[in-house]
PDB file of C-alpha atoms and ligand atoms in Angstrom:
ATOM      1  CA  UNK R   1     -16.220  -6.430  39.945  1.00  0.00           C
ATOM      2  CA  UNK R   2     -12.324  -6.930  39.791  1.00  0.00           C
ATOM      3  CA  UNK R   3     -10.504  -5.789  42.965  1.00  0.00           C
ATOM      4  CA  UNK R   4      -7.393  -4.399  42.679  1.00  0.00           C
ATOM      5  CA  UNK R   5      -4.353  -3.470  45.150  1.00  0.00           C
ATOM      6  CA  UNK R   6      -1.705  -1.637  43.805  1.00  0.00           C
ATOM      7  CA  UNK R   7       1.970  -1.299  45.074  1.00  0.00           C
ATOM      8  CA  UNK R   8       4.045   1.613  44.884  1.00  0.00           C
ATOM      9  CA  UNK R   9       7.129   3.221  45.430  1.00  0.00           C
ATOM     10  CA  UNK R  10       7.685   6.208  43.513  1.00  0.00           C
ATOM     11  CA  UNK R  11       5.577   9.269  41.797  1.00  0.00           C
ATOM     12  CA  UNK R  12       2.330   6.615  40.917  1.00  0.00           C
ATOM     13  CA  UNK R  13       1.850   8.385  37.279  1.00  0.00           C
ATOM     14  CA  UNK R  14       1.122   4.576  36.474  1.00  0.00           C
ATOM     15  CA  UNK R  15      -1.542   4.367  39.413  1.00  0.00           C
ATOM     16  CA  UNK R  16      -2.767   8.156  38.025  1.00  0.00           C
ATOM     17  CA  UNK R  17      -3.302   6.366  34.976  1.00  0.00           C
ATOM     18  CA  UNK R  18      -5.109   3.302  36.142  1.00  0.00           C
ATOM     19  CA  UNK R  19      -7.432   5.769  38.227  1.00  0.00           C
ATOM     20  CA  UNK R  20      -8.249   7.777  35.147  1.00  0.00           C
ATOM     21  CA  UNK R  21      -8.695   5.396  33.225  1.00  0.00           C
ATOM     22  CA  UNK R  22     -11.331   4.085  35.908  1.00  0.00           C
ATOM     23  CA  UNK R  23     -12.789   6.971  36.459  1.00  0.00           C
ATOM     24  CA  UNK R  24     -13.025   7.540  32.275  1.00  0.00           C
ATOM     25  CA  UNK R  25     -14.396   4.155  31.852  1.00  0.00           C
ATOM     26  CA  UNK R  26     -11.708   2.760  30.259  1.00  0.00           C
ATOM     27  CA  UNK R  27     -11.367   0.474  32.554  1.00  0.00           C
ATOM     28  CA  UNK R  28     -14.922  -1.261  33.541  1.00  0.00           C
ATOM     29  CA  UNK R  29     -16.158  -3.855  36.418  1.00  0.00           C
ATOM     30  CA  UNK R  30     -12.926  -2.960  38.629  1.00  0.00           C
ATOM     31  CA  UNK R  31     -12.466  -1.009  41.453  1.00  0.00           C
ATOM     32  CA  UNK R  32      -8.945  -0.066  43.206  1.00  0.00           C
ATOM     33  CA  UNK R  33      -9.394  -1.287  46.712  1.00  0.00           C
ATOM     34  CA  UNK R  34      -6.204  -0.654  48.248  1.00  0.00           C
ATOM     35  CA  UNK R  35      -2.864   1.499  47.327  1.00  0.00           C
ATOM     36  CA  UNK R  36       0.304  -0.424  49.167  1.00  0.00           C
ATOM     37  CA  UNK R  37       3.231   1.862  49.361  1.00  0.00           C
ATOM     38  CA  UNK R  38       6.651   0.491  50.231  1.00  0.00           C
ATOM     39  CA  UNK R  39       8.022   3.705  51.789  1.00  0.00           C
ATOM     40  CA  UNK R  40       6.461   6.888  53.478  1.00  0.00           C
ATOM     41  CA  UNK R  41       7.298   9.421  50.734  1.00  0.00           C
ATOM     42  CA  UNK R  42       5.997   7.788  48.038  1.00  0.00           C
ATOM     43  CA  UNK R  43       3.892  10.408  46.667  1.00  0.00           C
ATOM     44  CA  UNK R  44       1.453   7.793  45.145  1.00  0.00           C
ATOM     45  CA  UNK R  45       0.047   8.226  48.077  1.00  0.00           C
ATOM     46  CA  UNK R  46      -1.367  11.051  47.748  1.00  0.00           C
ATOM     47  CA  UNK R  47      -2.832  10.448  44.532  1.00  0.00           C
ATOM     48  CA  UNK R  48      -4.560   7.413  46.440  1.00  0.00           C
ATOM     49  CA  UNK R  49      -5.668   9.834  48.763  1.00  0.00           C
ATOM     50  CA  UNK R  50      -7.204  12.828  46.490  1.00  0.00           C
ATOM     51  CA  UNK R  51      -9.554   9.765  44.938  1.00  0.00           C
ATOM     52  CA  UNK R  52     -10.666   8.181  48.406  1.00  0.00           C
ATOM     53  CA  UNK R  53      -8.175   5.031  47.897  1.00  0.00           C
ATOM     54  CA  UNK R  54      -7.648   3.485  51.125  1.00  0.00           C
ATOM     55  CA  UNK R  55      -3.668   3.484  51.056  1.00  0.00           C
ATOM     56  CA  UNK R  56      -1.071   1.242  53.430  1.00  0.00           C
ATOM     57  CA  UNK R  57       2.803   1.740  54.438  1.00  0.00           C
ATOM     58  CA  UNK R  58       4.328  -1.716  53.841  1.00  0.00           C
ATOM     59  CA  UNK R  59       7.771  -1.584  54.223  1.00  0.00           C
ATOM     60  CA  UNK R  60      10.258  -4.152  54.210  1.00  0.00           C
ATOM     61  CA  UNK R  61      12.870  -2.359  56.820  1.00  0.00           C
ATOM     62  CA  UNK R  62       9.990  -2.037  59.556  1.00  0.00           C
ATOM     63  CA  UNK R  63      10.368  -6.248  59.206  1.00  0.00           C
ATOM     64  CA  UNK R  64      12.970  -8.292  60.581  1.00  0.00           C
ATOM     65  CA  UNK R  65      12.618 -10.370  57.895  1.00  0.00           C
ATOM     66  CA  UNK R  66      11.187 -10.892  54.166  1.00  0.00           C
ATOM     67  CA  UNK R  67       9.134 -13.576  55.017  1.00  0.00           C
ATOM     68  CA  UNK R  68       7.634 -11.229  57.476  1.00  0.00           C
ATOM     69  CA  UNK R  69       7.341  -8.495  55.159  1.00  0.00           C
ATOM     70  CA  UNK R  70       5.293 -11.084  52.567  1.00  0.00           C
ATOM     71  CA  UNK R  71       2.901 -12.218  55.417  1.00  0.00           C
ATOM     72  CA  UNK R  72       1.847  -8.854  56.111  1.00  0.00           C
ATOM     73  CA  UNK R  73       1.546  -7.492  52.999  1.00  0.00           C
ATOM     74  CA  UNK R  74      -0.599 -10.835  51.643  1.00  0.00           C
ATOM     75  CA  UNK R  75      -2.427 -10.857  54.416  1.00  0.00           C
ATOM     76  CA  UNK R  76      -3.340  -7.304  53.789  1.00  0.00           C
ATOM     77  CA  UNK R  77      -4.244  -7.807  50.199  1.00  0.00           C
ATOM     78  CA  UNK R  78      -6.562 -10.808  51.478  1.00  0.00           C
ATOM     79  CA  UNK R  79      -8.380  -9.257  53.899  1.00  0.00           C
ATOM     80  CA  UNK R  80      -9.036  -6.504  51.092  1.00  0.00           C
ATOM     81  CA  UNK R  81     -10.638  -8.980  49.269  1.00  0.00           C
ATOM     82  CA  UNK R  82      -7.736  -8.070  46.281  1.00  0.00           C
ATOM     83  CA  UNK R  83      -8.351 -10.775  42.962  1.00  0.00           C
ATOM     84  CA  UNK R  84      -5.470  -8.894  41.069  1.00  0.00           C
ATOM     85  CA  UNK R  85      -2.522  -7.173  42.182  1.00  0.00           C
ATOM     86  CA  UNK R  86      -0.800  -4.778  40.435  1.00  0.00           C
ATOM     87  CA  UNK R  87       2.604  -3.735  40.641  1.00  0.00           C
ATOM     88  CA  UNK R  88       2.692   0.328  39.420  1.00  0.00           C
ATOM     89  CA  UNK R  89       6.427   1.529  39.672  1.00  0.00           C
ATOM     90  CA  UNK R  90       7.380  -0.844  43.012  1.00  0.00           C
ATOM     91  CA  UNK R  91      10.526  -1.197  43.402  1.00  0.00           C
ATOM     92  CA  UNK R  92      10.696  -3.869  46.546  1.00  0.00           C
ATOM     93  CA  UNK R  93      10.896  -7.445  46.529  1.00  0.00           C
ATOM     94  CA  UNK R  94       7.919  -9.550  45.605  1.00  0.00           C
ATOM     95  CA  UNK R  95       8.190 -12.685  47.735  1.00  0.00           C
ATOM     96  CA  UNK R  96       7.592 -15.743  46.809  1.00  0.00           C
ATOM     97  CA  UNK R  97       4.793 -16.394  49.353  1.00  0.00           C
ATOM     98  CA  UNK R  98       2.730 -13.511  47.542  1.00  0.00           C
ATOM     99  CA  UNK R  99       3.596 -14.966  44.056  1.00  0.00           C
ATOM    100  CA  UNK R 100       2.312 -18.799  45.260  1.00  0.00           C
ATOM    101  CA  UNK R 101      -1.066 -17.083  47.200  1.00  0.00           C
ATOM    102  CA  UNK R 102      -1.594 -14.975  43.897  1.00  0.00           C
ATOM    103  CA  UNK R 103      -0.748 -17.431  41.198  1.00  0.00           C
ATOM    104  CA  UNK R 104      -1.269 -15.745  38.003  1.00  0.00           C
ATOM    105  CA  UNK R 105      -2.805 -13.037  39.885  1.00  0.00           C
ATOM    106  CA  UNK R 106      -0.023 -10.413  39.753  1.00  0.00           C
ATOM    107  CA  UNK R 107       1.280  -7.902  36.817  1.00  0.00           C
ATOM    108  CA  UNK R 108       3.582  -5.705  36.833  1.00  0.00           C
ATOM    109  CA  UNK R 109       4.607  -3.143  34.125  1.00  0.00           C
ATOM    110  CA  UNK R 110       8.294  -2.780  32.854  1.00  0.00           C
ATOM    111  CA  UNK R 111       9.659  -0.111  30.988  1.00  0.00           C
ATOM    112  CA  UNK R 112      10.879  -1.867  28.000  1.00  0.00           C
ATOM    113  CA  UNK R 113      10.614  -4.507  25.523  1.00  0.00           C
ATOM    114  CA  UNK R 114      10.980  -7.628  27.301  1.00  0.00           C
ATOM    115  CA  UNK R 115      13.068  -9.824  27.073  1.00  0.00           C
ATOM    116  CA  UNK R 116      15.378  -6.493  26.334  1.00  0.00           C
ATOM    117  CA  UNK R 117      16.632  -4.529  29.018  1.00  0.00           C
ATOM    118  CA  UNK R 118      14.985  -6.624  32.324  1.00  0.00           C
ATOM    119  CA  UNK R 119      15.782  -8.696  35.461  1.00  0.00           C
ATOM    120  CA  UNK R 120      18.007  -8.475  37.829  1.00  0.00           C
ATOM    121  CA  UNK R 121      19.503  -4.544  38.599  1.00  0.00           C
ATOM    122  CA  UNK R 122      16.998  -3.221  35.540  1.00  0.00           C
ATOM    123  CA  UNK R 123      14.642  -0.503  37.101  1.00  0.00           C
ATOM    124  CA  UNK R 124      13.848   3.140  36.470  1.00  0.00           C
ATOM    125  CA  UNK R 125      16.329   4.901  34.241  1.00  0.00           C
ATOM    126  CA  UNK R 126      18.832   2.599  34.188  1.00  0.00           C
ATOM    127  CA  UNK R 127      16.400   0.480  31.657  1.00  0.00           C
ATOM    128  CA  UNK R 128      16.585   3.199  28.932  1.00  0.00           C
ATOM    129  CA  UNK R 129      20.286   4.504  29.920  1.00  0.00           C
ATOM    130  CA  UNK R 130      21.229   0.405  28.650  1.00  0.00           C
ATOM    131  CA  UNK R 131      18.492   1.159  25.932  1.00  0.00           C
ATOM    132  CA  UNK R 132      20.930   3.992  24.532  1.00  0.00           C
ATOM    133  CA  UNK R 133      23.794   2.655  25.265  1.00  0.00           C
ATOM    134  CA  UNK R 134      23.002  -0.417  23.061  1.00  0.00           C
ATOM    135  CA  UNK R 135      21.787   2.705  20.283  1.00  0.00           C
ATOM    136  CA  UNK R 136      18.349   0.444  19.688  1.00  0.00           C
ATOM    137  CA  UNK R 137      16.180   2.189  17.822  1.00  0.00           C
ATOM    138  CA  UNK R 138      12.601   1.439  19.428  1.00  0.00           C
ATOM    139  CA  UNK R 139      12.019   0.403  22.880  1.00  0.00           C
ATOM    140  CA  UNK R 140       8.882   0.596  24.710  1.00  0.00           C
ATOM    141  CA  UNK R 141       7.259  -1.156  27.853  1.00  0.00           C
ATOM    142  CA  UNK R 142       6.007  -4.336  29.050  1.00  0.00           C
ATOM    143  CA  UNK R 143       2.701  -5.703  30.845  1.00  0.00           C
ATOM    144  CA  UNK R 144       3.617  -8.862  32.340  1.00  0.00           C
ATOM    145  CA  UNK R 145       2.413 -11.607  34.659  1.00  0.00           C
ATOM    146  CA  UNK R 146       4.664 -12.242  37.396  1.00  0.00           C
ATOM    147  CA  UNK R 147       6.332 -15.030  38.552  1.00  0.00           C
ATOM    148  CA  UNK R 148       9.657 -16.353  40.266  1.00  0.00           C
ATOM    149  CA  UNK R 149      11.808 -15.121  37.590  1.00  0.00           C
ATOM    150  CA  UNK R 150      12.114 -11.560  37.668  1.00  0.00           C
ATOM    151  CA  UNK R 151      10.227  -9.915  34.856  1.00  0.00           C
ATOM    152  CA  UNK R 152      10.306 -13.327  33.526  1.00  0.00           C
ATOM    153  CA  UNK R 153       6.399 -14.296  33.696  1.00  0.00           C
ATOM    154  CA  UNK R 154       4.062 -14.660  30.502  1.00  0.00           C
ATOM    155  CA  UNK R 155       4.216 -10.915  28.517  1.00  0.00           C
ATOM    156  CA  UNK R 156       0.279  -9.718  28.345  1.00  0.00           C
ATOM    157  CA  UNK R 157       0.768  -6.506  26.101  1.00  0.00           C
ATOM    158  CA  UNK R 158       3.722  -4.524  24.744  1.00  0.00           C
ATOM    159  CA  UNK R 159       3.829  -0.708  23.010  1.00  0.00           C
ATOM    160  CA  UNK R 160       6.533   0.292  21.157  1.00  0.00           C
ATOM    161  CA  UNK R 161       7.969   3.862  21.223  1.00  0.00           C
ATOM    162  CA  UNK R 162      10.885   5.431  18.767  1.00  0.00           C
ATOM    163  CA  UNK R 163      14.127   6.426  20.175  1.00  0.00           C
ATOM    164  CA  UNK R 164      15.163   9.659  18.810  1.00  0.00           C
ATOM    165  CA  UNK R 165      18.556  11.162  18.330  1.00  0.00           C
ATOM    166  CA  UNK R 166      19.542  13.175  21.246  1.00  0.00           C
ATOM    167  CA  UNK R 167      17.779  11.477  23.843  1.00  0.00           C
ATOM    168  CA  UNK R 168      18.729  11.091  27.491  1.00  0.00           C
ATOM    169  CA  UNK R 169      17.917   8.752  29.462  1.00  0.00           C
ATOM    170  CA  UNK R 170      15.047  11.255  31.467  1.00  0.00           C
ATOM    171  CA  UNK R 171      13.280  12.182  27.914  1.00  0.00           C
ATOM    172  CA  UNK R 172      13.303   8.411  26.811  1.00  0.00           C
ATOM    173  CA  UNK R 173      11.688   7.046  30.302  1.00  0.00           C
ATOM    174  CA  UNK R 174       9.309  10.147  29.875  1.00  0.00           C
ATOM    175  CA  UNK R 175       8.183   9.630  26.354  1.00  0.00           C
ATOM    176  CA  UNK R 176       8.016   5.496  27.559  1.00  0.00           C
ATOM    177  CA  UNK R 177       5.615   6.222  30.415  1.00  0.00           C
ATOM    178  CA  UNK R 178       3.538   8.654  28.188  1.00  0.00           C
ATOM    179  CA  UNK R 179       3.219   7.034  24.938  1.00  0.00           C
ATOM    180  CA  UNK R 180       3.259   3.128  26.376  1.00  0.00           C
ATOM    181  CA  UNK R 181       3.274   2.513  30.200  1.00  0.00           C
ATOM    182  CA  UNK R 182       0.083   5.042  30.743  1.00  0.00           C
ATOM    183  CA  UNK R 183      -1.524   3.315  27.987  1.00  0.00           C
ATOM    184  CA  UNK R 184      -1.015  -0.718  28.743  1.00  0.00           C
ATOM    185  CA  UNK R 185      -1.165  -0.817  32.249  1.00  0.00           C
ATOM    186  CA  UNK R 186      -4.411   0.154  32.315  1.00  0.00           C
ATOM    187  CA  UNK R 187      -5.470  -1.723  29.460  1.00  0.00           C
ATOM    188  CA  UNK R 188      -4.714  -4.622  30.701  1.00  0.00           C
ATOM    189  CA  UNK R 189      -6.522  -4.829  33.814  1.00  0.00           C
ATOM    190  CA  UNK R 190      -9.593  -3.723  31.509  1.00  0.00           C
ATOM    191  CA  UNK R 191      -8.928  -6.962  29.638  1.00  0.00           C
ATOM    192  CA  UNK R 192      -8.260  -9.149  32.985  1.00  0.00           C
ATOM    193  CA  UNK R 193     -11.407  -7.393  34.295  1.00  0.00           C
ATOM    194  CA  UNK R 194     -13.410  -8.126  31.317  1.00  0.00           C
ATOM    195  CA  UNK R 195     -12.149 -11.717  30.940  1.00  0.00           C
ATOM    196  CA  UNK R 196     -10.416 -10.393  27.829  1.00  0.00           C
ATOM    197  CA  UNK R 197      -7.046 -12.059  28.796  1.00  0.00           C
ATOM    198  CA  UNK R 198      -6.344 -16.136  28.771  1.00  0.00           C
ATOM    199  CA  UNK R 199      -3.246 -16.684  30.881  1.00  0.00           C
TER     200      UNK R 199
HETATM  201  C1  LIG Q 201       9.135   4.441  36.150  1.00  0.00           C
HETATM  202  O1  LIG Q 201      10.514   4.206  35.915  1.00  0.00           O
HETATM  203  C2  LIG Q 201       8.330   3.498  35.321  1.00  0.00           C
HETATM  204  O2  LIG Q 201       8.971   3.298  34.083  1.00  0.00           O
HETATM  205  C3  LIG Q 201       8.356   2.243  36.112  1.00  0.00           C
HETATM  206  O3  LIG Q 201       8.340   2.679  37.482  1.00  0.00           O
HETATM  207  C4  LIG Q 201       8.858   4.025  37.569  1.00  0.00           C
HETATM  208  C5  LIG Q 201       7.981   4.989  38.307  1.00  0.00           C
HETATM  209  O4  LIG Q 201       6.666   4.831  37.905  1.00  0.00           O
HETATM  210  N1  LIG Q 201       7.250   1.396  35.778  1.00  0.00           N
HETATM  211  P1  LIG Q 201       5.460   5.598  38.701  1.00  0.00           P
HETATM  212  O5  LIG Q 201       5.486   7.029  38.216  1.00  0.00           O
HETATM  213  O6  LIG Q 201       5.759   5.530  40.199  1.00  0.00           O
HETATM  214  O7  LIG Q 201       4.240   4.869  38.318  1.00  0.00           O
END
């Protein structure tokens, strides 16, 4: 059985998926173990909480320092017994200490086609505001493994999803999250689960 720990920040419609998908069986032999928020009003949190999911506040302003921040939060995920973390719309700093204790052990899901539209300052809907600015005509999202470079590590699985005329940057992100994010997140962690994946 594949424990998880995922880290938010924001609404968790990406954790909402990977519980359905759970609780579908779309996702067999894994269990969610622990929901790590990064700030009090993440409302992931209560999504955690309407499913039983054990959730945490790790925030990096209650630490003096990052390094201090990364201890506690991978000591956290150790003594939950995590084997995969999962990053589900975080938006803080993954140290490197975390990224050296869970060596290939980390994904995170980015909403676009990497190497499009990622790393530094590319988050949320700035990705698909530079997605329209540059008038592309598909984008999509991302499940990666990650690594030093940001949203640099090995690419897992990608969905593509049309741009259509007239969209803002809110529809795009929308029609991203519904028609690829919901969809490869969770089907990756089936794969990892299910030995599915060589990395
Ligand atoms: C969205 O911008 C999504 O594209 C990205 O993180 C943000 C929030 O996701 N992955 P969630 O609703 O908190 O999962």
């Amino acid at each position: 059985m594949l424990k998880i720990g995922v880290l938010v920040s924001g609404g968790g419609t990406n954790l909402q998926a990977i519980i359905d998908a759970v609780e579908s069986g779309k996702i067999t032999n894994a269990e969610i173990v622990t929901v790590v928020a990064s700030n009090t009003k993440a409302y992931a949190i209560e999504r955690a909480k309407k499913y039983n999911i054990p959730s945490i506040v790790i925030s990096r302003k209650a630490f003096a320092s990052q390094e201090e921040h990364d201890t506690v939060l991978c000591e956290h995920m150790k003594n939950c017994g995590v084997d995969l973390i999962v990053m589900a719309g975080y938006l803080s700093i993954v140290g490197e200490m975390l990224i050296k204790e869970f060596h290939n052990r980390i994904i995170n899901i980015h909403p676009s086609l990497i190497p499009s539209f990622c790393g530094q300052g590319f988050y949320g809907l700035r990705v698909h505001e530079a997605a329209l600015e540059r008038g592309v005509k598909v984008t999509g999202a991302t499940v990666h493994i990650v690594n030093e470079i940001c949203d640099g590590g090995p690419i897992l699985l990608q969905k593509a999803v049309e741009v259509k005329d007239g969209d803002t940057a809110e529809v795009l992100q929308k029609r991203v999250m519904e028609q690829a994010e919901w969809t490869i997140l969770p089907q990756a962690i089936d794969m990892i689960a299910n030995n599915k994946i060589s990395i």
